[in-house]
Amino acid sequence: MSPDAAPPDDDPQPDRTGSGAQGGGNPLGHGPVLLLAGARLVDGRLVDVRISGDRIQAVGTAGGLGPLPASALPAGAGTDTGTGPVVAAGARIDLTGYLLLPAPAEPHAHHDTAFTGASPPPAGAGGTSGGTEEPGATVRRVTEAALTSLGYGATAQRTHVRIGDVHGLRRLEAVLTARQALRGLAELQAVAVPRLLTGTAGADGRDRLREALRLGADAIGGCPELDPDPVGFVRLVAELAAEFDCPVDLHLAGGDPALLARLTAPLGPLRPRVALGPCHQLPPGGGAALRAAGARVVCLPQNGGCGGLDGPPTGFGPAVLRELIDHQLPVAAGSGALRDAANPVGRADPLEAAYLLAAGGVLSPEAAYDSVSGQARLLMGLVPVRVDAGYPAELLAVRGDSLAGALAGGHSRLVVHSGRVVSRTSAVREFADTVALALPRQAGHPH
């Protein structure tokens, strides 16, 4: 676990004082009402946030929220004694020293190839390009990847899944199995990614893609630039997206402006349900074609590319981000590869993606975080989230006194999905004793 400046007794612990409070067992378990107390917002306010069911019920000055009236409780919660407001079943969690944010989302992952890059796969095992593996092993890897991302704060995740060729639909089936198992912990979207679609060679891809959509894939993906007929690939995708009423999320390098304009033209009628990325080879002026298509762009700040594009990634430069911003394109940021062949040291931390965008000097910390939160959710077709009454209770509490501080090194985190605390990471930093200088256990700038 990453070291942090938060000792164990500073961890956010549930205070079970409600009438229906649970005891023992899961330390994160609580009833249908949750009070997050003393958290700091990005604007500097210290607040209490009360959650009822899967929604934020109220946001008030720290220490100012009273008991929750019975009329505001979820059905069946609490007990009305007739003597006034009830104390709701649930917990109070002290978030003093924590920054409370709308939860980030992961708009571009490759969970089906996660953790395959440390060493060559054994004979018969599935790597990023060939072979197969036992379905149970794939389910376990996808689940581990999703939980890793969740632990960093991503309560919603979109993963691209290769279909066809030797894989058939096995990887997609594994992702859908993991999606079902993760319900209540995180929301997982699957993008079906055929390799080829056009001509005789693409017949299998076309058939598999239709099967994948009937099976439950959420969106159509693919790499048009790797097909012998890139424009034909996109046209087929657009036709199927209209037929199945689903979003499109394509891998594009975007290095050829003329080709980019031809590729994006068939996608115009599908706006705004079009996502393209990582566009890491986008040249000056290339943003005009993306804007004309009404596309949302997802970039991958860790190394530019990912496992969906053959060949080594070329890195992510600030010039590409400036091109996107200059054309006023909505930009989301994802992690991409998670320790697979495309990025053996890849991480699934949205705050790292935001940090890299802000560190490049193009985006402010606030805009960089919005790329992994608000913009990522919009790209995924999810409702917006704000720390305000009436919004979905999708939240991330990260130790720190400002957004810049949190992006620079906030390791201790508490994650809320659908009104429920689903993950907690507690990081501790300690120093050796010294007679020359008395070192405090807690630094002046908590992380």
Coordinates of C-alpha atoms in Angstrom, one line a residue:
M1 CA 0.0 0.0 0.0
S2 CA 1.3 3.5 -0.9
P3 CA 2.7 5.4 2.1
D4 CA 0.7 8.4 3.2
A5 CA 0.8 10.9 6.0
A6 CA -2.4 9.7 7.7
P7 CA -1.8 7.5 10.8
P8 CA -4.3 4.7 11.5
D9 CA -6.3 6.8 14.0
D10 CA -7.0 9.4 11.3
D11 CA -8.7 6.9 9.1
P12 CA -12.4 7.7 8.5
Q13 CA -14.2 5.4 10.8
P14 CA -18.0 4.8 11.0
D15 CA -19.6 6.1 14.2
R16 CA -22.6 3.8 14.6
T17 CA -25.1 5.8 16.6
G18 CA -28.2 5.4 14.5
S19 CA -31.2 3.4 15.6
G20 CA -30.5 0.8 13.0
A21 CA -26.8 0.9 13.1
Q22 CA -25.0 -2.3 12.3
G23 CA -22.1 -3.7 14.4
G24 CA -19.2 -6.0 13.9
G25 CA -18.4 -7.6 10.6
N26 CA -17.7 -5.3 7.7
P27 CA -16.3 -2.0 9.0
L28 CA -17.8 -0.2 6.0
G29 CA -21.2 -1.7 6.5
H30 CA -24.0 0.8 7.3
G31 CA -27.7 1.3 6.8
P32 CA -29.6 3.3 4.1
V33 CA -28.5 6.7 5.5
L34 CA -24.9 7.9 5.7
L35 CA -23.6 11.1 7.1
L36 CA -20.2 12.3 5.8
A37 CA -19.1 14.8 8.4
G38 CA -16.5 17.6 8.3
A39 CA -15.4 17.1 4.7
R40 CA -13.8 19.9 2.7
L41 CA -15.1 20.8 -0.7
V42 CA -13.0 22.2 -3.6
D43 CA -14.3 25.7 -2.9
G44 CA -12.9 25.5 0.7
R45 CA -16.2 25.0 2.5
L46 CA -16.3 22.5 5.4
V47 CA -19.6 20.6 5.1
D48 CA -21.6 17.6 6.3
V49 CA -23.1 15.5 3.5
R50 CA -26.1 13.4 4.2
I51 CA -26.9 10.5 1.9
S52 CA -30.3 8.8 1.8
G53 CA -30.5 5.7 -0.4
D54 CA -28.5 6.3 -3.6
R55 CA -28.8 10.1 -3.5
I56 CA -27.3 13.0 -1.7
Q57 CA -30.2 14.2 0.5
A58 CA -28.6 17.4 2.0
V59 CA -25.4 19.4 2.2
G60 CA -24.9 21.7 5.1
T61 CA -22.4 23.5 7.2
A62 CA -20.2 21.1 9.2
G63 CA -22.0 20.2 12.3
G64 CA -25.2 21.7 11.1
L65 CA -27.2 18.8 9.8
G66 CA -29.8 17.5 12.3
P67 CA -31.7 14.2 12.4
L68 CA -33.3 13.1 9.2
P69 CA -37.1 13.3 9.2
A70 CA -38.9 10.0 8.6
S71 CA -40.5 11.4 5.4
A72 CA -37.0 11.6 3.9
L73 CA -36.0 8.1 4.7
P74 CA -35.9 5.3 2.1
A75 CA -38.8 3.0 2.3
G76 CA -38.6 0.8 5.4
A77 CA -35.8 2.6 7.1
G78 CA -35.9 4.0 10.6
T79 CA -38.7 3.8 13.1
D80 CA -41.1 6.7 13.7
T81 CA -42.0 6.9 17.4
G82 CA -44.4 9.7 17.0
T83 CA -42.1 12.0 19.1
G84 CA -40.4 13.8 16.3
P85 CA -37.7 13.1 13.7
V86 CA -36.2 9.7 13.8
V87 CA -32.5 8.9 13.9
A88 CA -31.9 7.1 10.6
A89 CA -30.2 3.7 10.4
G90 CA -26.7 4.2 9.1
A91 CA -23.4 5.7 10.2
R92 CA -21.6 8.9 10.7
I93 CA -18.1 9.0 9.1
D94 CA -15.7 11.7 10.2
L95 CA -14.0 13.1 7.1
T96 CA -11.9 15.7 8.8
G97 CA -8.8 16.3 6.7
Y98 CA -10.4 14.9 3.6
L99 CA -11.4 16.5 0.3
L100 CA -14.8 15.4 -0.9
L101 CA -15.2 15.1 -4.7
P102 CA -17.6 13.8 -7.3
A103 CA -16.4 10.2 -7.9
P104 CA -14.1 9.8 -11.0
A105 CA -14.9 7.3 -13.7
E106 CA -12.7 5.2 -15.9
P107 CA -13.7 5.9 -19.6
H108 CA -11.1 3.7 -21.3
A109 CA -9.7 0.5 -19.8
H110 CA -8.6 -2.9 -21.1
H111 CA -9.5 -5.1 -18.2
D112 CA -9.5 -8.3 -20.3
T113 CA -5.7 -8.0 -20.8
A114 CA -4.9 -6.5 -17.4
F115 CA -1.9 -8.0 -15.5
T116 CA -0.6 -9.9 -18.6
G117 CA 2.5 -7.8 -19.3
A118 CA 4.9 -8.9 -16.5
S119 CA 6.1 -12.0 -18.3
P120 CA 5.4 -13.9 -21.6
P121 CA 2.1 -15.9 -21.2
P122 CA 2.5 -19.7 -20.9
A123 CA 1.6 -21.9 -23.8
G124 CA -2.1 -21.9 -24.3
A125 CA -2.7 -18.8 -22.1
G126 CA -4.2 -15.6 -23.4
G127 CA -2.0 -12.6 -23.7
T128 CA -2.8 -9.4 -25.5
S129 CA -2.7 -10.9 -29.0
G130 CA -3.0 -14.7 -29.1
G131 CA -4.0 -17.9 -27.4
T132 CA -6.8 -18.6 -25.0
E133 CA -7.1 -19.1 -21.3
E134 CA -9.6 -20.7 -19.0
P135 CA -12.8 -18.5 -18.7
G136 CA -12.5 -18.5 -14.9
A137 CA -9.0 -17.0 -15.1
T138 CA -10.2 -14.2 -17.3
V139 CA -13.1 -13.4 -15.0
R140 CA -10.7 -13.2 -12.1
R141 CA -8.4 -10.9 -13.9
V142 CA -11.2 -8.6 -15.1
T143 CA -12.6 -8.5 -11.6
E144 CA -9.2 -7.7 -10.0
A145 CA -8.7 -5.0 -12.5
A146 CA -12.1 -3.5 -11.9
L147 CA -11.6 -3.6 -8.1
T148 CA -8.2 -2.0 -8.5
S149 CA -9.8 0.8 -10.4
L150 CA -12.6 1.1 -7.8
G151 CA -10.1 1.3 -5.0
Y152 CA -8.7 4.4 -6.6
G153 CA -12.2 5.9 -6.9
A154 CA -13.6 5.0 -10.3
T155 CA -17.2 3.9 -9.5
A156 CA -18.0 3.6 -13.2
Q157 CA -15.7 1.9 -15.7
R158 CA -15.7 1.3 -19.4
T159 CA -13.5 -1.6 -20.7
H160 CA -12.8 -2.4 -24.3
V161 CA -12.9 -6.2 -25.0
R162 CA -11.4 -7.9 -28.1
I163 CA -13.9 -10.2 -29.8
G164 CA -13.5 -12.6 -32.8
D165 CA -10.4 -14.4 -34.0
V166 CA -9.2 -17.1 -31.5
H167 CA -11.0 -15.3 -28.7
G168 CA -14.5 -15.7 -30.1
L169 CA -16.8 -14.2 -27.4
R170 CA -15.0 -15.7 -24.5
R171 CA -13.4 -12.5 -23.2
L172 CA -16.7 -10.6 -23.5
E173 CA -18.5 -13.4 -21.7
A174 CA -15.9 -13.1 -18.9
V175 CA -16.4 -9.3 -18.7
L176 CA -20.2 -9.7 -18.5
T177 CA -19.8 -12.3 -15.8
A178 CA -17.6 -9.9 -13.8
R179 CA -20.0 -7.1 -14.5
Q180 CA -22.8 -9.0 -12.9
A181 CA -20.6 -10.0 -9.9
L182 CA -19.6 -6.4 -9.3
R183 CA -23.1 -5.0 -9.2
G184 CA -23.5 -2.9 -6.1
L185 CA -19.7 -2.2 -6.0
A186 CA -19.1 -0.6 -9.4
E187 CA -20.8 0.0 -12.8
L188 CA -18.9 -1.8 -15.6
Q189 CA -19.5 -1.1 -19.3
A190 CA -18.2 -3.4 -22.0
V191 CA -17.2 -2.2 -25.5
A192 CA -17.0 -5.0 -28.1
V193 CA -13.8 -4.6 -30.2
P194 CA -13.6 -6.6 -33.5
R195 CA -10.3 -6.6 -35.3
L196 CA -11.6 -6.5 -38.9
L197 CA -15.1 -5.7 -40.3
T198 CA -14.9 -5.2 -44.0
G199 CA -14.6 -7.6 -46.9
T200 CA -14.4 -11.4 -46.8
A201 CA -11.8 -11.2 -44.0
G202 CA -14.2 -9.2 -41.8
A203 CA -17.2 -11.6 -42.1
D204 CA -16.3 -13.2 -38.7
G205 CA -16.0 -9.8 -37.1
R206 CA -19.3 -8.7 -38.4
D207 CA -21.0 -11.9 -37.1
R208 CA -19.3 -11.7 -33.7
L209 CA -20.1 -8.1 -33.3
R210 CA -23.8 -8.7 -33.8
E211 CA -23.6 -11.6 -31.3
A212 CA -21.8 -9.5 -28.8
L213 CA -24.5 -6.7 -28.9
R214 CA -27.2 -9.3 -28.5
L215 CA -25.3 -10.8 -25.6
G216 CA -25.1 -7.6 -23.7
A217 CA -22.2 -5.4 -24.9
D218 CA -22.8 -1.8 -24.1
A219 CA -21.1 -0.1 -27.1
I220 CA -19.3 -0.8 -30.4
G221 CA -15.6 -0.3 -30.6
G222 CA -12.7 -1.2 -32.9
C223 CA -9.6 0.1 -34.6
P224 CA -10.6 1.4 -38.1
E225 CA -7.1 2.3 -39.0
L226 CA -6.1 -1.4 -38.8
D227 CA -8.8 -2.5 -41.2
P228 CA -8.0 -2.7 -45.0
D229 CA -11.0 -0.3 -45.5
P230 CA -11.0 2.1 -42.6
V231 CA -13.9 4.2 -43.9
G232 CA -15.9 1.1 -44.6
F233 CA -15.2 -0.1 -41.1
V234 CA -16.7 3.1 -39.6
R235 CA -19.7 3.0 -41.9
L236 CA -20.5 -0.6 -40.7
V237 CA -20.1 0.5 -37.1
A238 CA -22.4 3.5 -37.7
E239 CA -25.1 1.2 -39.2
L240 CA -24.9 -1.3 -36.4
A241 CA -24.9 1.4 -33.8
A242 CA -28.1 2.9 -35.3
E243 CA -29.7 -0.6 -35.5
F244 CA -28.9 -1.6 -31.9
D245 CA -29.3 2.0 -30.5
C246 CA -25.9 1.9 -28.8
P247 CA -22.9 4.2 -28.4
V248 CA -19.7 4.1 -30.5
D249 CA -16.2 4.2 -28.9
L250 CA -13.4 3.8 -31.4
H251 CA -9.6 3.6 -31.2
L252 CA -8.0 6.2 -33.4
A253 CA -4.4 7.4 -33.6
G254 CA -5.5 10.3 -35.8
G255 CA -2.2 11.0 -37.5
D256 CA -3.6 11.6 -41.0
P257 CA -5.9 14.7 -41.0
A258 CA -7.5 13.8 -44.4
L259 CA -8.2 10.2 -43.3
L260 CA -9.5 11.5 -40.0
A261 CA -12.0 13.7 -41.7
R262 CA -13.3 10.8 -43.8
L263 CA -13.4 8.5 -40.8
T264 CA -15.5 10.8 -38.6
A265 CA -18.0 11.9 -41.3
P266 CA -20.2 8.8 -41.0
L267 CA -20.4 9.3 -37.2
G268 CA -22.1 12.7 -37.3
P269 CA -25.7 11.4 -37.1
L270 CA -24.7 9.4 -33.9
R271 CA -23.7 12.5 -31.9
P272 CA -23.3 12.9 -29.0
R273 CA -22.9 9.2 -28.4
V274 CA -19.5 9.0 -30.1
A275 CA -16.2 8.6 -28.3
L276 CA -12.8 8.6 -30.0
G277 CA -9.3 8.1 -28.6
P278 CA -6.6 8.2 -27.7
C279 CA -5.8 10.4 -30.8
H280 CA -2.2 10.6 -29.5
Q281 CA -0.8 11.3 -33.1
L282 CA -3.2 14.1 -33.7
P283 CA -1.4 16.8 -35.8
P284 CA -2.0 20.6 -35.8
G285 CA -5.5 21.2 -37.3
G286 CA -6.6 17.7 -36.7
G287 CA -9.1 18.8 -34.0
A288 CA -11.3 20.4 -36.6
A289 CA -12.4 17.0 -38.0
L290 CA -13.2 15.7 -34.5
R291 CA -15.2 18.8 -33.7
A292 CA -17.2 18.5 -36.9
A293 CA -18.1 15.0 -36.0
G294 CA -19.4 16.1 -32.6
A295 CA -17.2 13.5 -31.0
R296 CA -16.0 13.3 -27.4
V297 CA -12.3 12.5 -27.1
V298 CA -10.7 10.3 -24.4
C299 CA -7.0 10.7 -24.0
L300 CA -4.6 8.4 -22.1
P301 CA -2.0 10.6 -20.3
Q302 CA 0.0 7.7 -18.9
N303 CA 1.7 6.7 -22.2
G304 CA -0.6 7.9 -25.0
G305 CA -1.6 4.6 -26.5
C306 CA -3.0 1.3 -25.3
G307 CA -3.4 -2.3 -26.1
G308 CA -6.1 -1.5 -28.7
L309 CA -3.6 -0.1 -31.1
D310 CA -0.9 -2.4 -32.5
G311 CA 2.7 -1.3 -32.0
P312 CA 4.4 0.5 -29.1
P313 CA 2.7 3.6 -27.8
T314 CA 4.5 6.9 -28.7
G315 CA 3.7 8.8 -25.6
F316 CA 1.2 11.6 -24.8
G317 CA 2.4 15.2 -25.5
P318 CA 0.9 18.5 -24.3
A319 CA 0.6 19.6 -28.0
V320 CA -2.2 17.1 -28.6
L321 CA -4.0 18.3 -25.5
R322 CA -3.6 21.9 -26.6
E323 CA -5.0 21.0 -30.1
L324 CA -8.1 19.5 -28.5
I325 CA -8.6 22.4 -26.1
D326 CA -8.1 25.0 -28.9
H327 CA -11.0 23.3 -30.8
Q328 CA -13.1 23.3 -27.7
L329 CA -13.5 19.6 -27.7
P330 CA -14.8 17.8 -24.6
V331 CA -11.9 15.8 -23.3
A332 CA -12.0 12.9 -20.9
A333 CA -9.0 11.1 -19.6
G334 CA -8.5 7.4 -18.9
S335 CA -5.9 5.0 -17.8
G336 CA -5.8 2.6 -20.7
A337 CA -3.5 -0.4 -20.2
L338 CA -3.2 -1.9 -16.7
R339 CA 0.1 -3.8 -16.6
D340 CA -0.3 -5.5 -20.0
A341 CA 2.1 -5.6 -23.0
A342 CA 1.2 -2.0 -24.0
N343 CA 2.1 -0.6 -20.6
P344 CA 3.7 -3.1 -18.1
V345 CA 3.7 -0.5 -15.4
G346 CA 0.2 0.9 -16.1
R347 CA -2.0 2.0 -13.3
A348 CA -5.7 2.4 -12.9
D349 CA -5.7 5.7 -10.9
P350 CA -7.8 8.5 -12.3
L351 CA -6.1 11.0 -10.0
E352 CA -2.8 10.1 -11.7
A353 CA -4.3 10.8 -15.1
A354 CA -5.6 14.1 -13.8
Y355 CA -2.2 14.9 -12.2
L356 CA -0.4 14.2 -15.5
L357 CA -2.7 16.6 -17.4
A358 CA -2.3 19.3 -14.8
A359 CA 1.5 18.8 -14.6
G360 CA 1.8 19.4 -18.3
G361 CA 0.6 23.0 -17.7
V362 CA -2.2 22.9 -20.2
L363 CA -5.1 22.3 -17.8
S364 CA -5.8 23.7 -14.3
P365 CA -6.2 21.1 -11.5
E366 CA -9.9 21.7 -11.6
A367 CA -10.2 21.1 -15.4
A368 CA -7.9 18.1 -15.2
Y369 CA -10.0 16.5 -12.5
D370 CA -13.2 17.3 -14.5
S371 CA -11.6 15.3 -17.4
V372 CA -11.6 12.1 -15.2
S373 CA -14.9 12.9 -13.5
G374 CA -17.6 15.0 -15.2
Q375 CA -16.3 14.6 -18.7
A376 CA -15.6 10.9 -18.3
R377 CA -19.2 10.4 -17.0
L378 CA -20.6 12.3 -19.9
L379 CA -18.6 10.3 -22.4
M380 CA -20.0 7.1 -20.8
G381 CA -23.6 8.4 -21.0
L382 CA -23.9 8.7 -17.2
V383 CA -25.8 11.4 -15.3
P384 CA -23.7 14.2 -13.9
V385 CA -22.6 14.2 -10.3
R386 CA -22.1 17.1 -8.0
V387 CA -21.6 17.3 -4.2
D388 CA -25.1 18.8 -3.9
A389 CA -28.6 17.7 -2.8
G390 CA -30.5 15.6 -5.3
Y391 CA -27.4 14.3 -7.2
P392 CA -26.3 10.6 -7.2
A393 CA -24.2 9.6 -4.3
E394 CA -21.1 8.8 -6.3
L395 CA -18.3 10.3 -4.3
L396 CA -14.6 10.1 -3.5
A397 CA -13.0 11.4 -0.3
V398 CA -9.3 11.8 -0.6
R399 CA -6.9 12.9 2.1
G400 CA -5.8 16.5 1.4
D401 CA -6.7 20.1 1.9
S402 CA -7.0 21.1 -1.7
L403 CA -7.4 19.6 -5.2
A404 CA -3.8 20.4 -6.1
G405 CA -2.7 18.6 -2.9
A406 CA -4.9 15.6 -3.6
L407 CA -3.6 15.2 -7.1
A408 CA 0.0 15.5 -5.9
G409 CA -0.3 12.6 -3.5
G410 CA -3.6 11.7 -2.0
H411 CA -3.3 8.0 -1.2
S412 CA -5.9 7.6 1.6
R413 CA -9.3 7.3 0.0
L414 CA -12.9 6.5 0.7
V415 CA -15.2 5.6 -2.2
V416 CA -19.0 5.9 -2.2
H417 CA -21.1 4.2 -4.9
S418 CA -24.9 4.3 -5.0
G419 CA -24.9 5.8 -1.5
R420 CA -22.8 3.0 0.0
V421 CA -19.1 3.0 1.1
V422 CA -17.6 0.4 -1.2
S423 CA -13.9 0.9 -0.7
R424 CA -11.5 2.4 1.8
T425 CA -7.7 2.8 1.4
S426 CA -5.7 3.7 4.5
A427 CA -2.1 4.7 4.0
V428 CA 0.4 5.4 6.8
R429 CA 3.7 7.2 6.8
E430 CA 6.1 6.8 9.7
F431 CA 9.6 8.1 10.4
A432 CA 12.4 6.6 12.5
D433 CA 13.2 8.2 15.8
T434 CA 15.9 10.8 16.0
V435 CA 17.4 12.7 18.9
A436 CA 18.3 15.7 16.7
L437 CA 14.8 16.5 15.6
A438 CA 11.3 15.7 17.0
L439 CA 9.4 14.4 13.9
P440 CA 5.6 14.5 14.1
R441 CA 3.7 11.4 12.9
Q442 CA 1.4 13.7 10.9
A443 CA 3.0 16.2 8.5
G444 CA 1.6 19.7 8.2
H445 CA 0.3 18.8 4.7
P446 CA -1.8 15.7 5.0
H447 CA -2.2 13.4 2.1

